[in-house]
Short mmCIF file of C-alpha atoms in Angstrom, two decimals:
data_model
loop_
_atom_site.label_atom_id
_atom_site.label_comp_id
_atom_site.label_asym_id
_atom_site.label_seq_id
_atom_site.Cartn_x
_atom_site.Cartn_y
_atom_site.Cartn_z
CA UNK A 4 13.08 -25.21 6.91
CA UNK A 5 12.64 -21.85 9.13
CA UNK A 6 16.10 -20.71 7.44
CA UNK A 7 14.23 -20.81 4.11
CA UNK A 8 13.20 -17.87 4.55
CA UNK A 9 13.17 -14.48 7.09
CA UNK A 10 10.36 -12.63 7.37
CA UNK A 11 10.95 -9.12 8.28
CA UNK A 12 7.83 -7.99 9.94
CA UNK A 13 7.91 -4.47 10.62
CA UNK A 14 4.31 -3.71 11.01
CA UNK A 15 3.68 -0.76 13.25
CA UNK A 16 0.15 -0.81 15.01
CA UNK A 17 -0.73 2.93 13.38
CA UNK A 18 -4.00 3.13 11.67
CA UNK A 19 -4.42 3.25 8.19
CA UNK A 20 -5.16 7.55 6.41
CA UNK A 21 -6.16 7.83 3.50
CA UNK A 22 -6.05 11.58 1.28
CA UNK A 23 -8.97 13.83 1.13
CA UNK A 24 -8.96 13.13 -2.71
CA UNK A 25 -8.90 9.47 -1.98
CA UNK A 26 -11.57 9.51 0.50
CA UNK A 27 -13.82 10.95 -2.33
CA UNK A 28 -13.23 8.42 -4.36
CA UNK A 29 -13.84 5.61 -2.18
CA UNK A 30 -17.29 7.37 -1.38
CA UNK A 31 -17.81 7.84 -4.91
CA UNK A 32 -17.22 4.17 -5.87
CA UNK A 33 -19.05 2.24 -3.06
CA UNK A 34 -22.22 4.65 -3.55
CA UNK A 35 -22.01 3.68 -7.66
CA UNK A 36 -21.54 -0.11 -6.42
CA UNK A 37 -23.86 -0.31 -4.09
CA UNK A 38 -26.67 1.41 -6.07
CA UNK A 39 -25.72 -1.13 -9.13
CA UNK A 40 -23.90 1.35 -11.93
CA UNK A 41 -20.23 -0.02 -11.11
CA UNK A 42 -19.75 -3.64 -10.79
CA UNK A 43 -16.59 -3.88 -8.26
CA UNK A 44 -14.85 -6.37 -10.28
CA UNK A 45 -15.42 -5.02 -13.75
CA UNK A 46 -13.76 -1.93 -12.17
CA UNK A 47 -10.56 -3.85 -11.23
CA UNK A 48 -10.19 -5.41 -15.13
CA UNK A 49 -11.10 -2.50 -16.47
CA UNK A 50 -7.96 -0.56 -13.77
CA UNK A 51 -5.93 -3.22 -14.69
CA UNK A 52 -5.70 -2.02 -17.71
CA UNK A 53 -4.25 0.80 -17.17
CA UNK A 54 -1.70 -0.81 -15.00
CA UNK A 55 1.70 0.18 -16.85
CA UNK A 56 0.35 3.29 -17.28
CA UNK A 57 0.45 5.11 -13.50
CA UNK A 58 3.16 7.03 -12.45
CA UNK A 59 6.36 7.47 -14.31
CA UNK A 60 7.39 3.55 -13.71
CA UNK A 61 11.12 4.96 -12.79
CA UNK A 62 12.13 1.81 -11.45
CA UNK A 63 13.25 0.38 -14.34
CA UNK A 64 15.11 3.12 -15.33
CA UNK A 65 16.62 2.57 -11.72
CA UNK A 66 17.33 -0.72 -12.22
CA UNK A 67 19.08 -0.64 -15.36
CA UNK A 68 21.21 1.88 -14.16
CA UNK A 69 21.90 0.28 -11.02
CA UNK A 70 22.97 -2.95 -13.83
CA UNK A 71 25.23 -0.74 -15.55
CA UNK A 72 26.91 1.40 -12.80
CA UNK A 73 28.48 0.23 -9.98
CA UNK A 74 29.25 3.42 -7.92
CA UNK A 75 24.97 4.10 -8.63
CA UNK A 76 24.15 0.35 -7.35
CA UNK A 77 26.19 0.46 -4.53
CA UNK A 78 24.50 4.33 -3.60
CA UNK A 79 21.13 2.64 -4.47
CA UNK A 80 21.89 -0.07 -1.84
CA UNK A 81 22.88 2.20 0.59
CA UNK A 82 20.11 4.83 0.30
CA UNK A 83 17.53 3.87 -2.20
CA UNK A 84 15.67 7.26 -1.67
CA UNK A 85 18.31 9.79 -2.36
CA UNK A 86 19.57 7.54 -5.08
CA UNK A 87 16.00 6.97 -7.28
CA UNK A 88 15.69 10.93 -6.59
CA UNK A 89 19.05 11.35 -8.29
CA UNK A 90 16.64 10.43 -11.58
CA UNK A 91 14.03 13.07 -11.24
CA UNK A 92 11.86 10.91 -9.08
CA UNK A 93 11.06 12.58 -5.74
CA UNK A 94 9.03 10.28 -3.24
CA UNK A 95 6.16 11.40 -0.97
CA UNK A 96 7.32 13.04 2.30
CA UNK A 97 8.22 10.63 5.17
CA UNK A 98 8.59 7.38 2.78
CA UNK A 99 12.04 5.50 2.90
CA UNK A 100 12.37 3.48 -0.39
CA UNK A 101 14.76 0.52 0.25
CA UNK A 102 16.45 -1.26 -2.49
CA UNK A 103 17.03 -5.20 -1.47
CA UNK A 104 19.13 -7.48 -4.21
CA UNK A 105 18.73 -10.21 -5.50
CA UNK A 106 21.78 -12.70 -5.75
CA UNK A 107 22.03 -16.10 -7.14
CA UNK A 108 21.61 -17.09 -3.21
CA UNK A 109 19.51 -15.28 -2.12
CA UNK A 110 15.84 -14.05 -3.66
CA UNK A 111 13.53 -11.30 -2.25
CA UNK A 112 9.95 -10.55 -2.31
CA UNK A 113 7.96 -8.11 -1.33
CA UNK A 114 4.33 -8.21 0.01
CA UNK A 115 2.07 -5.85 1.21
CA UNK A 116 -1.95 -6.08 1.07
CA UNK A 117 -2.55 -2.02 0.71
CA UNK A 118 -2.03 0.12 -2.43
CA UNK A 119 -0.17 2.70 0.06
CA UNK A 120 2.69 0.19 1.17
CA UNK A 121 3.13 -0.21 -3.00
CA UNK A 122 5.33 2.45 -4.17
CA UNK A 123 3.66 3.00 -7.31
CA UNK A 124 5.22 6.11 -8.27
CA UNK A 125 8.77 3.83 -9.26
CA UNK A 126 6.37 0.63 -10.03
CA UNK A 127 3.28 1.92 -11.91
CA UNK A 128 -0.42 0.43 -10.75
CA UNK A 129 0.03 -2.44 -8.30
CA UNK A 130 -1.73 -6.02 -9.98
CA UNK A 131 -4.73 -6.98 -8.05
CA UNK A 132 -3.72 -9.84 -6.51
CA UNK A 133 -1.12 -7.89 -4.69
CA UNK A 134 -3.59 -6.73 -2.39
CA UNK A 135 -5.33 -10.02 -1.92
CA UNK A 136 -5.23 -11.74 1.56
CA UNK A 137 -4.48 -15.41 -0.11
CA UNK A 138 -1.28 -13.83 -1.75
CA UNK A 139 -0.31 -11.95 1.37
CA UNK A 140 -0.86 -14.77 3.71
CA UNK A 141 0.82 -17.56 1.23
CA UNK A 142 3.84 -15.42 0.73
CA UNK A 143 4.31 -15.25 4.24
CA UNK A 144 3.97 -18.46 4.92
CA UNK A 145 5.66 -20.50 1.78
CA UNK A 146 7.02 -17.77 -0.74
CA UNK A 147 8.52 -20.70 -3.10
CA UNK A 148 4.79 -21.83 -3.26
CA UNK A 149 3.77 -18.40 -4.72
CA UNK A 150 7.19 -18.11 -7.04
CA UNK A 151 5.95 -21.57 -8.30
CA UNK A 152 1.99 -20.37 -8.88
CA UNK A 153 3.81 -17.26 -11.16
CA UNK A 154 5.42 -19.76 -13.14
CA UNK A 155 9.19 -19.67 -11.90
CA UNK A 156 11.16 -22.02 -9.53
CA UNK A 157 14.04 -20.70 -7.89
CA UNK A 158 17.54 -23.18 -7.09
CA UNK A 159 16.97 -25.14 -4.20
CA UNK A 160 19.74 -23.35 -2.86
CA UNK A 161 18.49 -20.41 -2.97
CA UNK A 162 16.70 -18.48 -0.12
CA UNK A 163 13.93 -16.22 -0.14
CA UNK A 164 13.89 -12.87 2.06
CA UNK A 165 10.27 -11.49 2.30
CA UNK A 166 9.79 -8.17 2.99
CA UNK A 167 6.47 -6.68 4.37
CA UNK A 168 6.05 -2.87 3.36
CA UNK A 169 5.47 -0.24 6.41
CA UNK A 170 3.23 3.26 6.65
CA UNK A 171 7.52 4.63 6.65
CA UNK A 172 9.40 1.93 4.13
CA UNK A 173 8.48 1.04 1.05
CA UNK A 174 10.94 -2.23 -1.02
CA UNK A 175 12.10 -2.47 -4.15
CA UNK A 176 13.38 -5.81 -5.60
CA UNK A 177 16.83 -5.06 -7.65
CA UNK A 178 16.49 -8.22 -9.42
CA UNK A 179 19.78 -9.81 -11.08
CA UNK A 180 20.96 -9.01 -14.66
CA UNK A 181 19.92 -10.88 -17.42
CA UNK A 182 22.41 -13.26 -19.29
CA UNK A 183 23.11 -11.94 -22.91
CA UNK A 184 23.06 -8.73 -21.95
CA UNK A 185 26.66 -7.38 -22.32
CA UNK A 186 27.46 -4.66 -23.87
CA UNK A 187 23.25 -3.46 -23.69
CA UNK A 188 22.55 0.14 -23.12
CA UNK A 189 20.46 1.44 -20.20
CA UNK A 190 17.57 2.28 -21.96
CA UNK A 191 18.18 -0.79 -24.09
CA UNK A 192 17.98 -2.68 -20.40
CA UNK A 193 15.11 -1.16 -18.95
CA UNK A 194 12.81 -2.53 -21.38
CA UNK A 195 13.78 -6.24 -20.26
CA UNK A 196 12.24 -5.07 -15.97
CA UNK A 197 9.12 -5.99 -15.48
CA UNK A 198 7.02 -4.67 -12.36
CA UNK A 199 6.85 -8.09 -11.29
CA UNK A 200 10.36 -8.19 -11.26
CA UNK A 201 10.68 -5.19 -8.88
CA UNK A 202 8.50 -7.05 -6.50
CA UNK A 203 10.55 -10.11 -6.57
CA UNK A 204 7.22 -12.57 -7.90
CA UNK A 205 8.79 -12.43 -11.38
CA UNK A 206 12.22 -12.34 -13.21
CA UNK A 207 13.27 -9.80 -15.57
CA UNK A 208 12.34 -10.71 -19.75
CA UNK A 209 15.46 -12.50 -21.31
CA UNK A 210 16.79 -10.80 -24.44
CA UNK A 211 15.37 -12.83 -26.63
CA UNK A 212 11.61 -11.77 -25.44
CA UNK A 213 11.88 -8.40 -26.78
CA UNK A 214 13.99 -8.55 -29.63
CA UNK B 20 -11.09 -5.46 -23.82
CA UNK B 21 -11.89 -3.69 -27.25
CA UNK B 22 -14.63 -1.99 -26.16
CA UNK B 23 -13.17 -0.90 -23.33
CA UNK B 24 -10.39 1.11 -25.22
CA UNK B 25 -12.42 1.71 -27.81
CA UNK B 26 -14.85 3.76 -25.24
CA UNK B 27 -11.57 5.71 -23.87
CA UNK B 28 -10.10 6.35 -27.59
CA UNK B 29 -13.69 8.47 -27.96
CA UNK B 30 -13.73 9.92 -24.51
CA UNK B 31 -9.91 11.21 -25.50
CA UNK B 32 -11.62 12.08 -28.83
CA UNK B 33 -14.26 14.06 -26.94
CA UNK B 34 -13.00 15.47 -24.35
CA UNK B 35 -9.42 17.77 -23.97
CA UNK B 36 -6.79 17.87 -22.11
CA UNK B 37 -6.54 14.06 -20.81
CA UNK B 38 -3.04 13.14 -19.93
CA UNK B 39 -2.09 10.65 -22.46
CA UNK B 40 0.60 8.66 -24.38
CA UNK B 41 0.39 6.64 -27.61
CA UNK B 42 -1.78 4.03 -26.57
CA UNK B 43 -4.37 6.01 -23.85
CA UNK B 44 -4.36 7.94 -20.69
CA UNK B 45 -1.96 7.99 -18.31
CA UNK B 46 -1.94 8.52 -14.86
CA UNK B 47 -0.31 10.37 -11.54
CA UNK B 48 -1.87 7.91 -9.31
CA UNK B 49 -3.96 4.53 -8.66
CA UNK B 50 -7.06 7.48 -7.32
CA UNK B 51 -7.37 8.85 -11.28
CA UNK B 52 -7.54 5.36 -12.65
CA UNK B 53 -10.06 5.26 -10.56
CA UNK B 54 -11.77 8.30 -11.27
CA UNK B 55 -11.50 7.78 -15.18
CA UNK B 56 -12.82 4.50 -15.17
CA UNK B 57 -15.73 5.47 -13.08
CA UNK B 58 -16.58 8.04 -15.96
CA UNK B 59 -15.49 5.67 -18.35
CA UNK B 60 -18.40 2.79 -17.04
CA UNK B 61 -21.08 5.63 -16.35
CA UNK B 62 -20.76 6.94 -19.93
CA UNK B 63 -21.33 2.89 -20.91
CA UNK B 64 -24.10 3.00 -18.92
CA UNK B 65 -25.68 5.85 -21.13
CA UNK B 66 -25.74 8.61 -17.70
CA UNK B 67 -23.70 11.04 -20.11
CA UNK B 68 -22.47 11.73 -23.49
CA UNK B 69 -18.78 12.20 -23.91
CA UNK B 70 -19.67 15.92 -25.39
CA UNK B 71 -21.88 16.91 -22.04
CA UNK B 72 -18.86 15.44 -19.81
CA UNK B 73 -16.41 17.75 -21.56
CA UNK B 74 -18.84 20.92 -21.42
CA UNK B 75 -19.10 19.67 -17.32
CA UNK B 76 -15.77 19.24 -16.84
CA UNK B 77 -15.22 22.50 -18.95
CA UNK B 78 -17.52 24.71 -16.70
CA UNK B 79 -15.91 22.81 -13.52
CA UNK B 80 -12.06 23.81 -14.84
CA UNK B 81 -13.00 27.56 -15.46
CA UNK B 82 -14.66 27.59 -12.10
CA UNK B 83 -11.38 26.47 -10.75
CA UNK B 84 -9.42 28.89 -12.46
CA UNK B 85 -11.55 31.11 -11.14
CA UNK B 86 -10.52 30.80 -7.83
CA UNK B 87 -6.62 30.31 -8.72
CA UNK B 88 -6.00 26.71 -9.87
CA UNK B 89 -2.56 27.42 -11.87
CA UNK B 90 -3.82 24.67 -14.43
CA UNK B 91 -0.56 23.14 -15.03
CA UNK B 92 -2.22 19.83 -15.52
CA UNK B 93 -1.51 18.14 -12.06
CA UNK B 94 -5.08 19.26 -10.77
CA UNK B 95 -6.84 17.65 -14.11
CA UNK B 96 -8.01 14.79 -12.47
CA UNK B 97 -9.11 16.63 -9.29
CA UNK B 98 -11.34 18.98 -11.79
CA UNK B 99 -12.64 15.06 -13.76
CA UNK B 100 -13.64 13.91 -9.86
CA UNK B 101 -15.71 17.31 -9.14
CA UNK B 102 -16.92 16.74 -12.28
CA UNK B 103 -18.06 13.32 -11.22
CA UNK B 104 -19.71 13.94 -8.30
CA UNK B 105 -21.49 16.83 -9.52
CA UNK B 106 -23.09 14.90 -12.19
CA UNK B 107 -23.88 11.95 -10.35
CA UNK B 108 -26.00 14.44 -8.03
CA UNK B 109 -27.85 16.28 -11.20
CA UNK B 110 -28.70 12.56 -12.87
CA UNK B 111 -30.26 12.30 -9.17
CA UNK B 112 -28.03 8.89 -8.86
CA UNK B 113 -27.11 9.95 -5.33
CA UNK B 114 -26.87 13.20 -3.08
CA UNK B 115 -24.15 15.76 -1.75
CA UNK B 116 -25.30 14.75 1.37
CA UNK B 117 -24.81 10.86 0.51
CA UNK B 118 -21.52 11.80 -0.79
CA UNK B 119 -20.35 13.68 2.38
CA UNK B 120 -21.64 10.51 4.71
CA UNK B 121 -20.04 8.07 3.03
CA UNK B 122 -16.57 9.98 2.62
CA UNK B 123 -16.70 10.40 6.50
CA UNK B 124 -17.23 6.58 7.00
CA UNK B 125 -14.07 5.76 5.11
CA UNK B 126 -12.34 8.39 7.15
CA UNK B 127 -13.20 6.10 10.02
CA UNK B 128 -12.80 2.80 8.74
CA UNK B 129 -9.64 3.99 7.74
CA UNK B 130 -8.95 5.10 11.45
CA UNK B 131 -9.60 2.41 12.68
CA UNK B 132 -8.24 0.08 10.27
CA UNK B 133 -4.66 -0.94 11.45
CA UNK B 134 -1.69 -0.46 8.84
CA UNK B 135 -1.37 -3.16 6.18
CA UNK B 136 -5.00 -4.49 6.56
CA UNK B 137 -7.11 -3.65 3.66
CA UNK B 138 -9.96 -1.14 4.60
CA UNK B 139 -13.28 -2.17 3.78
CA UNK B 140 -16.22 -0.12 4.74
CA UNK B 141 -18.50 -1.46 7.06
CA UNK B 142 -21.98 -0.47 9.09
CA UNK B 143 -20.22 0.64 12.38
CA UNK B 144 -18.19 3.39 10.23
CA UNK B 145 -21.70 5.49 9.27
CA UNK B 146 -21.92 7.54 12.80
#
């Protein structure tokens, strides 16, 4: 089964950086921890929360336009940076966003255990479990496994591409259009993408789940 | 999580100029979700009241406008984080000093954490 799926590993052997701002956090929030006023994992429901509601969550603005333009979805292939910046969103410096499609033979996923691989300002808050090292090491090693634990099985026939995030590219799942969905506006559209969608371990909502 | 969003409808009662939409704050990045729901559990914990946050954070903002901040809303959550760790230090919870040692050891863990692997904070990183 190796042709089940490629695994792109583009890891670089650079250290990790985190901001000044970020830094203070993390100081902030292991003091509070350790000393017994934040309890880690009340922290991370509490976060989770709030997990729609970081950045501008452009990528499903993205995607529906990418559903209902072709000349857009073909630049978005091509050069998902200058193409997600065409709609007011403008990336960090020195981050590549790459756009990878989903067909019905081929499915991709994208995994990454740190919140700076996650390109949250086109995905909102990444879930927690993104960052675990049971997700990142079972995706790696049997993605239809982890499509299966979130509840969807893909065609037999289908093969899964997983993509591991670098300090210099960050992946975003253009998942495939809905059925029922002729004729929908863009804005109409974007409600149906789901962040889980955009990271290839879910499938966009069918029409019927947001009439 | 009722309470929970109860507790940040009255901090957005309390205190201004949280970004927000129709259901709660919003945010720029993961960092200020951070940040707010550090507040959010110390003002649970009774360390503040959502009035003497906002007079903190007010003196903290004014300080920083002070010395230039163009207050356009972007630096918001960087004023709510000063505003943090200043308090923290008053309510004698922990020290500048404290604060300074343990930002340097995630600088190093960080350093020497390679790219993709979670950093976690460990004994070698306090020089």
């Amino acid at each position: 089964m190796s042709s089940d799926h490629d695994h792109h590993h583009h890891h670089d052997h650079d250290h990790s950086e985190l901001s000044e701002t970020e830094l203070r956090v993390r100081a902030l929030e292991s003091i509070l921890t350790e000393k017994g006023y934040v309890d880690p994992a009340a922290l991370d429901v509490l976060i989770e929360t709030y997990e729609t509601k970081v950045g501008p969550r452009n990528g499903a603005r993205v995607v529906a336009r990418a559903w209902t333009d072709p000349d857009y979805r073909e630049r978005l292939l091509k050069d998902g940076t200058s193409a997600v910046a065409e709609l007011d969103y403008v990336g960090r410096q020195g981050e590549h966003l790459v756009v990878v499609e989903n067909t019905p033979d081929l499915h991709n996923m994208v995994v990454c255990t740190l919140c700076s691989c996650y390109p949250w300002p086109v995905l909102g808050l990444p879930p927690v479990w993104y960052k675990s090292a049971p997700y990142r090491s079972k995706a790696v090693k049997d993605p239809r496994g982890v499509l299966k634990d979130f509840g969807f099985e893909l065609p037999p026939g289908t093969k899964i591409r997983v993509w591991d995030s670098t300090a210099e590219i960050r992946y975003l799942v253009l998942p495939m259009r809905p059925a029922g969905t002729e004729g929908w506006s863009e804005e109409r559209l974007a409600d149906l993408v789901t962040r889980d969608s955009m990271i290839g371990t879910g499938l966009p909502k069918r029409p019927h789940e947001v009439a | 999580m009722a309470t929970r969003s109860q507790a940040a409808r009255e901090a957005i009662r309390a205190v201004p100029g949280i970004p927000r939409d129709d259901d709660g704050p919003v945010f720029r990045a993961p960092w200020e979700a951070h940040a707010f729901a550090m507040a959010l559990t110390l003002y649970e914990r009774g360390l503040f009241s959502w009035n003497e946050w906002a007079a903190a954070l007010a003196e903290e903002i004014s300080r920083a406008q002070g010395a230039g901040d163009p207050d356009t809303g972007e630096t918001y959550y960087l004023h709510w984080l000063a505003t943090l760790e200043r308090l923290v230090a008053i309510k004698g919870v922990t020290s500048t000093e404290t604060l300074h040692r343990y930002r340097d050891a995630w600088d190093h863990a960080a350093d020497r954490t390679p790219h993709g692997q979670p950093i976690v904070l460990q004994a070698e990183d306090f020089g």
